[in-house]
PDB file of C-alpha atoms in Angstrom:
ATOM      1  CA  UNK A   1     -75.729 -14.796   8.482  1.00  0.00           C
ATOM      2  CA  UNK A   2     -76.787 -17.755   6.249  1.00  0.00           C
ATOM      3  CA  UNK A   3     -79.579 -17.775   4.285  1.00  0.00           C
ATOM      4  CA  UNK A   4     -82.463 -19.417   5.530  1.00  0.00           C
ATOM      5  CA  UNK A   5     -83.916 -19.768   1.985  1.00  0.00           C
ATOM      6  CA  UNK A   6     -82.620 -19.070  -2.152  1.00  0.00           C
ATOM      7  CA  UNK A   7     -85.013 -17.593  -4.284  1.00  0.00           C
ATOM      8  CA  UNK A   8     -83.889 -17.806  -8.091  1.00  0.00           C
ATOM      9  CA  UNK A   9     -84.901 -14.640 -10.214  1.00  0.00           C
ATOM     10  CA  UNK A  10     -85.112 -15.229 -14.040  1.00  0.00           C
ATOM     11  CA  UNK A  11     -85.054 -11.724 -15.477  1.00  0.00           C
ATOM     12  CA  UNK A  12     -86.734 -11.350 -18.285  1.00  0.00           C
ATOM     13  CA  UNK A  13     -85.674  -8.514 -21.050  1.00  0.00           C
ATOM     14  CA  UNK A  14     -88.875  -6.673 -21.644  1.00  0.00           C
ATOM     15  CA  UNK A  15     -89.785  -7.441 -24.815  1.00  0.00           C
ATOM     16  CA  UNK A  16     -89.721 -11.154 -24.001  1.00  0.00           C
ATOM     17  CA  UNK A  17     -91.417 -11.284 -19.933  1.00  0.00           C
ATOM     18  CA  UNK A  18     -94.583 -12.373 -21.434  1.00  0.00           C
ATOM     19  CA  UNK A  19     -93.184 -15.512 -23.502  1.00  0.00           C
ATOM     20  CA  UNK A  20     -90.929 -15.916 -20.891  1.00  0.00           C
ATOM     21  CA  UNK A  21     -93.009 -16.470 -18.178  1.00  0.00           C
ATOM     22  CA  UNK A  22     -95.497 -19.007 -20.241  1.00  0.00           C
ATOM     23  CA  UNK A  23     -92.642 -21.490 -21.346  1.00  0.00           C
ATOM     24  CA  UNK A  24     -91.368 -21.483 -17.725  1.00  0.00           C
ATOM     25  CA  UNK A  25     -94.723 -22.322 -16.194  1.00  0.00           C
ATOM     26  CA  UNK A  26     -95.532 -24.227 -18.488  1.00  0.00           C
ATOM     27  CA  UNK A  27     -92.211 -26.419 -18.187  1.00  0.00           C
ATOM     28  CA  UNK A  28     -92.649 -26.280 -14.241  1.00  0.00           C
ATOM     29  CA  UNK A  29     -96.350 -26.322 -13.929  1.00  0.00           C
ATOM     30  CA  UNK A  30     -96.168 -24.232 -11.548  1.00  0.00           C
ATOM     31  CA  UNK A  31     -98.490 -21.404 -11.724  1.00  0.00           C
ATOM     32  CA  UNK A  32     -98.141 -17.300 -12.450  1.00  0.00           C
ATOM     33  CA  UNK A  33     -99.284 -15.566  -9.344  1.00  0.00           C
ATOM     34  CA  UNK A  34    -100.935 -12.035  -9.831  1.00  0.00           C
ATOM     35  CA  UNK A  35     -98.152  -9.476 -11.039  1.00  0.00           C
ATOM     36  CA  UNK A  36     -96.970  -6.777  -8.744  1.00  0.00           C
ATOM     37  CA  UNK A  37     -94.902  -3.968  -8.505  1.00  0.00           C
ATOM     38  CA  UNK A  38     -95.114  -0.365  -9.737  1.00  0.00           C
ATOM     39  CA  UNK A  39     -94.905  -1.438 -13.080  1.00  0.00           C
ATOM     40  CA  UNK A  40     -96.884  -5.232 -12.848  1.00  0.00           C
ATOM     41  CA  UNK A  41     -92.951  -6.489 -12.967  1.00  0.00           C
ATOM     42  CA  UNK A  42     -93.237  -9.164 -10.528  1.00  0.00           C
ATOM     43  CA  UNK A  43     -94.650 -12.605 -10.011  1.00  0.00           C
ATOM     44  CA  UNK A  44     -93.617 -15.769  -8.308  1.00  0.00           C
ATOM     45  CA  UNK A  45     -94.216 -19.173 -10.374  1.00  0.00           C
ATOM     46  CA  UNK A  46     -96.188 -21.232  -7.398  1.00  0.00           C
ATOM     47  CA  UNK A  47     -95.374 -24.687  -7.349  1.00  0.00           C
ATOM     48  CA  UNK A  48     -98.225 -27.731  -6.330  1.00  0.00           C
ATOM     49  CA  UNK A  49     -96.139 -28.046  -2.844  1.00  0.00           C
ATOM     50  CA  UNK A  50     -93.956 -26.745  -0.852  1.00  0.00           C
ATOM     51  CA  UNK A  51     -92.981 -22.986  -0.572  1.00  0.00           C
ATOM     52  CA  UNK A  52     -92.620 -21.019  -3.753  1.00  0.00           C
ATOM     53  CA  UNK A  53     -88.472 -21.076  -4.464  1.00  0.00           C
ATOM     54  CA  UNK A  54     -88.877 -19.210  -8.276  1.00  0.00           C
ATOM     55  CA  UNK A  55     -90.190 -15.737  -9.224  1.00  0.00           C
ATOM     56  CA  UNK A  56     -89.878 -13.635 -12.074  1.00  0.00           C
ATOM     57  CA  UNK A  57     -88.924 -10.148 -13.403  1.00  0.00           C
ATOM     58  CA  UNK A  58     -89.072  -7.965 -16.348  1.00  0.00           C
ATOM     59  CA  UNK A  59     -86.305  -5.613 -16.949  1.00  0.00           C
ATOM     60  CA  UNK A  60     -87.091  -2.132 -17.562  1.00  0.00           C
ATOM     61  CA  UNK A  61     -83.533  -2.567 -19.879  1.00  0.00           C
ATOM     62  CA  UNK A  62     -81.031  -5.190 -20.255  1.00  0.00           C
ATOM     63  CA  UNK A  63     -80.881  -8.939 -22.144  1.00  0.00           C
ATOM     64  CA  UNK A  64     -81.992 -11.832 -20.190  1.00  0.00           C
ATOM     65  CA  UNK A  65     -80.355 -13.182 -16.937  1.00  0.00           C
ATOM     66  CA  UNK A  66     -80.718 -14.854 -13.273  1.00  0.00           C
ATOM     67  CA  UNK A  67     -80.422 -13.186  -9.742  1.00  0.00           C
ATOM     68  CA  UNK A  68     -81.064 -14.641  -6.145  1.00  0.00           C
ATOM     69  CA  UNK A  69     -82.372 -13.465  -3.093  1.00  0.00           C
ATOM     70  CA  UNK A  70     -80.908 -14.846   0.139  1.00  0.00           C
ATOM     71  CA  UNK A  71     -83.594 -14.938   2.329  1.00  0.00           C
ATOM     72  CA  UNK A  72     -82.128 -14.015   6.140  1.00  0.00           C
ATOM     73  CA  UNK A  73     -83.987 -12.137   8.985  1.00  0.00           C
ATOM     74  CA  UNK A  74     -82.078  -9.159   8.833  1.00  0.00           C
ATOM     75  CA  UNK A  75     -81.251  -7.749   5.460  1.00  0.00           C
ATOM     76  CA  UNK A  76     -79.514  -4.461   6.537  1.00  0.00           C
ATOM     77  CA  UNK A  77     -77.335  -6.458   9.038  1.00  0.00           C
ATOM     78  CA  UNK A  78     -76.595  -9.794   6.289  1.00  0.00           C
ATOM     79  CA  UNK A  79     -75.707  -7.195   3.668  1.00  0.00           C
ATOM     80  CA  UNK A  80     -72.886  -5.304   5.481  1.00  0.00           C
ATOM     81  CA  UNK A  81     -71.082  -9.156   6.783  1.00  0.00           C
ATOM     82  CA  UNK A  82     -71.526  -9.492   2.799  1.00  0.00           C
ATOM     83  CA  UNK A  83     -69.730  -5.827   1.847  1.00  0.00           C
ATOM     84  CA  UNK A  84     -66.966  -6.987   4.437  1.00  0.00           C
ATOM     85  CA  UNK A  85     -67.037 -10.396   2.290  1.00  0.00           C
ATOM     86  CA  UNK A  86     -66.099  -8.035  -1.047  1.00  0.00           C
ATOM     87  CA  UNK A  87     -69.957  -7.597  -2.318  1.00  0.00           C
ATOM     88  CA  UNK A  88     -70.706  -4.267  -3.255  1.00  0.00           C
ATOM     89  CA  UNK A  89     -74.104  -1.874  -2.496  1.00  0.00           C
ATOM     90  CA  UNK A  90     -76.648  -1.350  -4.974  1.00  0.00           C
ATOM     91  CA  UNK A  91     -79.310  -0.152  -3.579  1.00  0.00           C
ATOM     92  CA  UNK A  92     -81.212  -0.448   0.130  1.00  0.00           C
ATOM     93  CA  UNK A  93     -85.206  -0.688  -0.681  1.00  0.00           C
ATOM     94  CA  UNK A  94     -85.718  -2.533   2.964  1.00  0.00           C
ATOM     95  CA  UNK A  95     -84.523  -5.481   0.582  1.00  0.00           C
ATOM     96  CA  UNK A  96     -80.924  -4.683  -0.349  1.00  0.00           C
ATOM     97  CA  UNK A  97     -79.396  -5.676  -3.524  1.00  0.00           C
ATOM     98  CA  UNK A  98     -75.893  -6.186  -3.785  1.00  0.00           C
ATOM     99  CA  UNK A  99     -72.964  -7.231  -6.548  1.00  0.00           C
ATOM    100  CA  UNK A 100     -71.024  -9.940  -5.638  1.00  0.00           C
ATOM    101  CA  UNK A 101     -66.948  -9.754  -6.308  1.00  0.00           C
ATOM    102  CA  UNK A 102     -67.457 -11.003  -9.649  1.00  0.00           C
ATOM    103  CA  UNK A 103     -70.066  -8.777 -10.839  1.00  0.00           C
ATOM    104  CA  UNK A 104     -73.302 -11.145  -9.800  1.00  0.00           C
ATOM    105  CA  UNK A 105     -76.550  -9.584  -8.509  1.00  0.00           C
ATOM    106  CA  UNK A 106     -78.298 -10.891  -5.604  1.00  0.00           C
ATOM    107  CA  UNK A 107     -80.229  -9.668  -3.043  1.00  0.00           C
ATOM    108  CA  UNK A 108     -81.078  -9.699   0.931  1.00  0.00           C
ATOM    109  CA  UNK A 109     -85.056 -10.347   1.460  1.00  0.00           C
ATOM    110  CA  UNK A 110     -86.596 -10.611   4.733  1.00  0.00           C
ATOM    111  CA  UNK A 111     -89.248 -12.890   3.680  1.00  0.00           C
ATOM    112  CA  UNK A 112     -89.860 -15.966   5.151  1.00  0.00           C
ATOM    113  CA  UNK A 113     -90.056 -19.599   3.462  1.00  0.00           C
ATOM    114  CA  UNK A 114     -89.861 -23.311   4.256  1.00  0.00           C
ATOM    115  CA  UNK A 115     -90.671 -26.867   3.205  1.00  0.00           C
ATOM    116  CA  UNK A 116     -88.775 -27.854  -0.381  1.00  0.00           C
ATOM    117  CA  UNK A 117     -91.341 -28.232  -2.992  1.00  0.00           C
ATOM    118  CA  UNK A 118     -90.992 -32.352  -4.241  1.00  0.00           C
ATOM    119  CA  UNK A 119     -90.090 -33.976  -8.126  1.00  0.00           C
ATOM    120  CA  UNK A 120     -92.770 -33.832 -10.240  1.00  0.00           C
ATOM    121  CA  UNK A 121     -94.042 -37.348 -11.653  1.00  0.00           C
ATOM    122  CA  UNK A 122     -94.653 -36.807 -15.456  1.00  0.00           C
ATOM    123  CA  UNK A 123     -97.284 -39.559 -17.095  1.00  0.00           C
ATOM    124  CA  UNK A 124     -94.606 -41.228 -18.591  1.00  0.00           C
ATOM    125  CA  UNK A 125     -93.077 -42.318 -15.592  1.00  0.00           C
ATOM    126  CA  UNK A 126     -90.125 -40.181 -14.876  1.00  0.00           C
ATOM    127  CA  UNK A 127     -89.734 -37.301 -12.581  1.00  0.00           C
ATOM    128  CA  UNK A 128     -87.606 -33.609 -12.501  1.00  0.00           C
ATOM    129  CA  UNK A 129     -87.044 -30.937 -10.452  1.00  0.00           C
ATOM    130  CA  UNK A 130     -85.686 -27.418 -10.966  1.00  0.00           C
ATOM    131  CA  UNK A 131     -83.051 -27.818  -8.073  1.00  0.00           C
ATOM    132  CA  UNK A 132     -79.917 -25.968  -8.809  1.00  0.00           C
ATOM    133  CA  UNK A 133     -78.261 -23.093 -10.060  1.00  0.00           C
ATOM    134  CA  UNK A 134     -74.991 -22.578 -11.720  1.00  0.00           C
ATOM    135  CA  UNK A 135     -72.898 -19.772 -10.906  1.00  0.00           C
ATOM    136  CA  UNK A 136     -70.792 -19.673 -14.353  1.00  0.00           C
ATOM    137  CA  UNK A 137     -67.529 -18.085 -13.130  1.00  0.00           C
ATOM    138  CA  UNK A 138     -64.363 -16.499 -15.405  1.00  0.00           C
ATOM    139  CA  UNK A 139     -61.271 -18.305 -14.877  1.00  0.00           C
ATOM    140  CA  UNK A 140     -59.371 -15.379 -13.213  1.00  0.00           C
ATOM    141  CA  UNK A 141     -62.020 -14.832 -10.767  1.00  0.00           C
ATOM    142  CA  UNK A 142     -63.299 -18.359 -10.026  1.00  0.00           C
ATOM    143  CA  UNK A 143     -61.262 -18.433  -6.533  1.00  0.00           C
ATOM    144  CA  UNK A 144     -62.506 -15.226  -5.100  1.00  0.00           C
ATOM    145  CA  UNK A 145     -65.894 -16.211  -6.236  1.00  0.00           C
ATOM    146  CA  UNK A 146     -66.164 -19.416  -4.855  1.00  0.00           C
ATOM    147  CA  UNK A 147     -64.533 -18.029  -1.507  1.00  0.00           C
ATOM    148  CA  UNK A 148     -67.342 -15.687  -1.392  1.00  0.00           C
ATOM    149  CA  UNK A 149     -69.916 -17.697  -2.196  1.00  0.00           C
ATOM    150  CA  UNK A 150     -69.068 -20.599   0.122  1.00  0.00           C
ATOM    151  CA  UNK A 151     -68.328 -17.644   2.924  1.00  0.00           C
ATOM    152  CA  UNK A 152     -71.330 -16.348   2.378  1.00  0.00           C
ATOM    153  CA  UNK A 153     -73.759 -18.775   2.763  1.00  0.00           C
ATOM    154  CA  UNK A 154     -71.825 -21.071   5.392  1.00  0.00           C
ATOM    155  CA  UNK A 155     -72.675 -23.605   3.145  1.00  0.00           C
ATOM    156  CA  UNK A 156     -69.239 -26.518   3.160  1.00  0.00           C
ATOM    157  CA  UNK A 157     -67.618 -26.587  -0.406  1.00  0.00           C
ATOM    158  CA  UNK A 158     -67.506 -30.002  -1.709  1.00  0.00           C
ATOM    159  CA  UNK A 159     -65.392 -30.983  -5.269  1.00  0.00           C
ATOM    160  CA  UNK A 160     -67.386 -32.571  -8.020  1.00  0.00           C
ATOM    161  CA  UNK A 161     -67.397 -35.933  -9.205  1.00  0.00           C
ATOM    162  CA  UNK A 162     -68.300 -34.673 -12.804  1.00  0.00           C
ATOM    163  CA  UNK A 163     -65.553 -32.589 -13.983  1.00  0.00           C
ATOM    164  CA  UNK A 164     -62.850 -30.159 -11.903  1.00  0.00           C
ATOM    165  CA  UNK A 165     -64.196 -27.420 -13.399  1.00  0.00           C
ATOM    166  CA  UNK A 166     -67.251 -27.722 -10.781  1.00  0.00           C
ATOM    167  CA  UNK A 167     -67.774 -27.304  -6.724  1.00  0.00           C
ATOM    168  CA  UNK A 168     -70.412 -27.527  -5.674  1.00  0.00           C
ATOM    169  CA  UNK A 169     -71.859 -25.889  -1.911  1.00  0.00           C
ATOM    170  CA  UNK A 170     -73.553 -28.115  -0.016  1.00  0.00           C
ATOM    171  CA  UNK A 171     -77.216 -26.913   0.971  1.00  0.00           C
ATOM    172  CA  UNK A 172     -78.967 -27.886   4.251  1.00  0.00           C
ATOM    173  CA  UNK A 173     -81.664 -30.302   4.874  1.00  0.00           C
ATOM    174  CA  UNK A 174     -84.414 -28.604   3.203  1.00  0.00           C
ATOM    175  CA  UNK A 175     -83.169 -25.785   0.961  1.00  0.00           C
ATOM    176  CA  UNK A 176     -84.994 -25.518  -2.536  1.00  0.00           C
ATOM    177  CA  UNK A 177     -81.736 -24.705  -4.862  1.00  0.00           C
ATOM    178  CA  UNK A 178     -78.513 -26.300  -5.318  1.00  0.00           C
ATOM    179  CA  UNK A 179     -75.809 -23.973  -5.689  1.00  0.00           C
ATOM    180  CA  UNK A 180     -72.872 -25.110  -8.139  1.00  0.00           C
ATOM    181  CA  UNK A 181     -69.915 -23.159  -9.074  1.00  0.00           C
ATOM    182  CA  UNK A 182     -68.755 -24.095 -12.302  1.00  0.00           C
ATOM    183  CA  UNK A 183     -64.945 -22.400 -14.294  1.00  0.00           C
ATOM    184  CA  UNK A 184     -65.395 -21.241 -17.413  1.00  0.00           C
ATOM    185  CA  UNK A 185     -62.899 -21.366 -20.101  1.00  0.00           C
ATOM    186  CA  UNK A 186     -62.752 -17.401 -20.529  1.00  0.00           C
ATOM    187  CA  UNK A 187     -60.661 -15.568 -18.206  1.00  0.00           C
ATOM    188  CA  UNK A 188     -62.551 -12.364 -17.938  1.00  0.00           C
ATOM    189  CA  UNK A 189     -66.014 -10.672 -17.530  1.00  0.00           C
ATOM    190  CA  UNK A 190     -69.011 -10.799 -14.733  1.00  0.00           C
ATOM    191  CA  UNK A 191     -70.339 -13.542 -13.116  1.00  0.00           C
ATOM    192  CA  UNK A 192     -73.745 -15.162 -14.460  1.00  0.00           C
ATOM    193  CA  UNK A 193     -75.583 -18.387 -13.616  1.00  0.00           C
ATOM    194  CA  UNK A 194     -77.877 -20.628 -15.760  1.00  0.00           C
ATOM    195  CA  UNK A 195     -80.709 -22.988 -13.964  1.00  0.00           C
ATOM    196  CA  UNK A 196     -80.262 -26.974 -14.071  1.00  0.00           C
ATOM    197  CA  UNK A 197     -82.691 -29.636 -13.949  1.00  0.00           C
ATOM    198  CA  UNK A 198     -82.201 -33.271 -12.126  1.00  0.00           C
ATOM    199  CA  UNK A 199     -84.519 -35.681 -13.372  1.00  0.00           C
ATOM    200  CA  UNK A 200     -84.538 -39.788 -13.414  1.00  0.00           C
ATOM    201  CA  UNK A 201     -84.558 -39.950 -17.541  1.00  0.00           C
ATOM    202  CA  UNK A 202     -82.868 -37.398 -19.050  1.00  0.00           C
ATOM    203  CA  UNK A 203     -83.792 -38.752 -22.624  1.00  0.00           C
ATOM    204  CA  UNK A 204     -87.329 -38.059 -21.607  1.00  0.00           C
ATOM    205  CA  UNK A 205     -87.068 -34.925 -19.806  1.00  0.00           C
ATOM    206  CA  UNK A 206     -85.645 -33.630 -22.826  1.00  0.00           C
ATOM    207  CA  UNK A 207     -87.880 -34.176 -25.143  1.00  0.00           C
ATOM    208  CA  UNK A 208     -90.777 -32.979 -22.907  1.00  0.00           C
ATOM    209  CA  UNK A 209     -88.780 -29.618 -22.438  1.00  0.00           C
ATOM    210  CA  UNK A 210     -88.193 -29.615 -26.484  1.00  0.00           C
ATOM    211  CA  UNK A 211     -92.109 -30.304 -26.841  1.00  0.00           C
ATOM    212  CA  UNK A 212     -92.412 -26.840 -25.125  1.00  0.00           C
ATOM    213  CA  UNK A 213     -90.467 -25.335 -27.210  1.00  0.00           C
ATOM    214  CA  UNK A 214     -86.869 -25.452 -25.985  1.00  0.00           C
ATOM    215  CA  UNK A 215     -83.912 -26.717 -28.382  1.00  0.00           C
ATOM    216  CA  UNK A 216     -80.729 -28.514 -27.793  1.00  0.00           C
ATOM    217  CA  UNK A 217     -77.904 -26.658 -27.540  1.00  0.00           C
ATOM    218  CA  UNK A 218     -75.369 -29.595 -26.670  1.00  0.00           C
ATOM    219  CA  UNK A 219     -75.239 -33.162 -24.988  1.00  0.00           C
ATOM    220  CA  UNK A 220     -72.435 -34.125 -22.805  1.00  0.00           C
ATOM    221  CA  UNK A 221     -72.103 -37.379 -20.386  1.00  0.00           C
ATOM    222  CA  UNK A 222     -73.843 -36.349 -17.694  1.00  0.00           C
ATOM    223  CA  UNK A 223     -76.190 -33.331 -18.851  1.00  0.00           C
ATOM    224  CA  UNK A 224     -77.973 -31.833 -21.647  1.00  0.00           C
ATOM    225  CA  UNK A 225     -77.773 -28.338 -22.603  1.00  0.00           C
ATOM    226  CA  UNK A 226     -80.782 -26.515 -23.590  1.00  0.00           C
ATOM    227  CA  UNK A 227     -82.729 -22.941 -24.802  1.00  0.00           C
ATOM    228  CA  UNK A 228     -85.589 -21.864 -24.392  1.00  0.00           C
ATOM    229  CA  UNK A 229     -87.217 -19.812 -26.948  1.00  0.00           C
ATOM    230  CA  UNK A 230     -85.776 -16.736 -26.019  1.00  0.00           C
ATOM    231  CA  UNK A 231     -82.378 -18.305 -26.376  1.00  0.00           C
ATOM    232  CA  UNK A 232     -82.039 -18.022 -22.223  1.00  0.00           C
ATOM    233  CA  UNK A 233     -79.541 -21.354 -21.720  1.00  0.00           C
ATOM    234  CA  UNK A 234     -80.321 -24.017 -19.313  1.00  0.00           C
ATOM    235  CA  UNK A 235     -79.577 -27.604 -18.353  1.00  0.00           C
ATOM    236  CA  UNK A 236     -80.257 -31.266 -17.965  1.00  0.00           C
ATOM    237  CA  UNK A 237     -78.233 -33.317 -15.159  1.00  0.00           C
ATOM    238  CA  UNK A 238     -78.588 -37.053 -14.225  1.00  0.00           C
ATOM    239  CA  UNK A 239     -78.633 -35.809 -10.770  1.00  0.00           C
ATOM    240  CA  UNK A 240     -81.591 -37.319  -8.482  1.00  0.00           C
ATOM    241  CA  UNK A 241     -84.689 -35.647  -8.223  1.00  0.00           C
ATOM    242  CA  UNK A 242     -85.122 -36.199  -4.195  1.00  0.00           C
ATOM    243  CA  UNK A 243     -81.431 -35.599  -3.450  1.00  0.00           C
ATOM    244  CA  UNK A 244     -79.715 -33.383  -5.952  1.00  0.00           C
ATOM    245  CA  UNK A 245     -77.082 -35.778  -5.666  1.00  0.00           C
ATOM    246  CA  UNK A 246     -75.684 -37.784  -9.120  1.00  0.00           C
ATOM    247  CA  UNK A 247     -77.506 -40.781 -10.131  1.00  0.00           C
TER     248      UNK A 247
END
């Protein structure tokens, strides 16, 4: 049952939702709706356009990290194909969250979203998107994961021009996020997944993202590695904003 829409979830750990949530709208400009949830734990970051493709959490424990929900029409239904795929149960709220092979949470939501918010123009003349998240996959699980991944979404796997250490899956006409599946050097431990930015200068996306507050972490050919201020690691492609696709 492929998704119909991908939510990213930054989780925040509690004692740093509040900053959290700031630098991220801020960096977006995409607004905080009102908080919800039995504990005012929830809110969506609302962009100009288009359908709202980021929300955020706080943790009641735990250090900062990134889940997805995998919007489909029948969550109960989605979630078993993925338990036959190798996820594993978590919990069923009517929404079911579930651990992927490698240890990465996501969840089945039956809400309903379209039209893929657009690149914002900044004054100076260059635009970015949020578009894509990295699933950052051990080395001794990278094949199960990505066989799971591309399985579950239906989405065609497609090698990257970049580096072999990335494939990316490639998303339908309309789809917010970007979903790239990147090896890591270390052979062992859970799944996790950073978000990445395309923009058309990423010399001048940076330093607007360091004028909020982030620092640089690292500069490669080809993207910028980032932090925000609660150390939560992020990047900076040369991707296009429109397309997702390299510049």
């Amino acid at each position: 049952m492929p998704p119909t829409w991908i939510t990213a979830f930054l989780d925040f750990a509690p004692d740093g939702f509040d900053d959290g949530v700031r630098f991220w709208s801020a960096l977006t400009e995409y607004d905080v709706s009102s908080r919800r949830g039995d504990a005012d734990e929830f809110a969506t970051l609302v962009p100009g356009d288009g359908a709202a493709f980021l929300r955020v959490q706080r943790l009641e424990t735990g250090a900062d990290r990134i889940h997805l929900d995998l919007h489909v029409e029948a969550p109960r239904a989605a979630a078993d194909d993925a338990i036959d795929l190798g996820a594993t149960e978590v919990a069923d709220h009517g929404y079911v969250v579930l651990r992927s092979p490698g240890g990465f949470t996501f969840c089945f939501v039956p809400h309903r979203a379209s039209t893929r918010p657009g690149p914002t123009a900044w004054p100076d003349g260059h635009s970015s998107l949020l578009d894509q998240v990295c699933l950052d996959i051990p080395a001794s699980s990278y094949e199960r994961e990505s066989e799971f991944w591309r399985d579950l979404t239906g989405w065609e796997e497609r090698a990257s021009s970049v580096s072999t250490e990335f494939h990316s899956l490639l998303r339908p006409e309309g789809h917010p996020l970007r979903l790239l599946l990147q090896r890591l050097g270390e052979q062992t431990g859970d799944v996790r997944a950073h978000l990445d930015w395309a923009t058309t200068d990423r010399s001048a996306e940076t330093a607007r993202h360091v004028g909020r507050g982030a620092a640089v972490v690292a500069v490669h050919e080809g993207w910028t590695v980032l932090a925000d201020p609660n150390g939560r690691v992020y990047c900076i492609t040369d991707r296009k904003p429109a397309t997702g696709l390299p510049g």
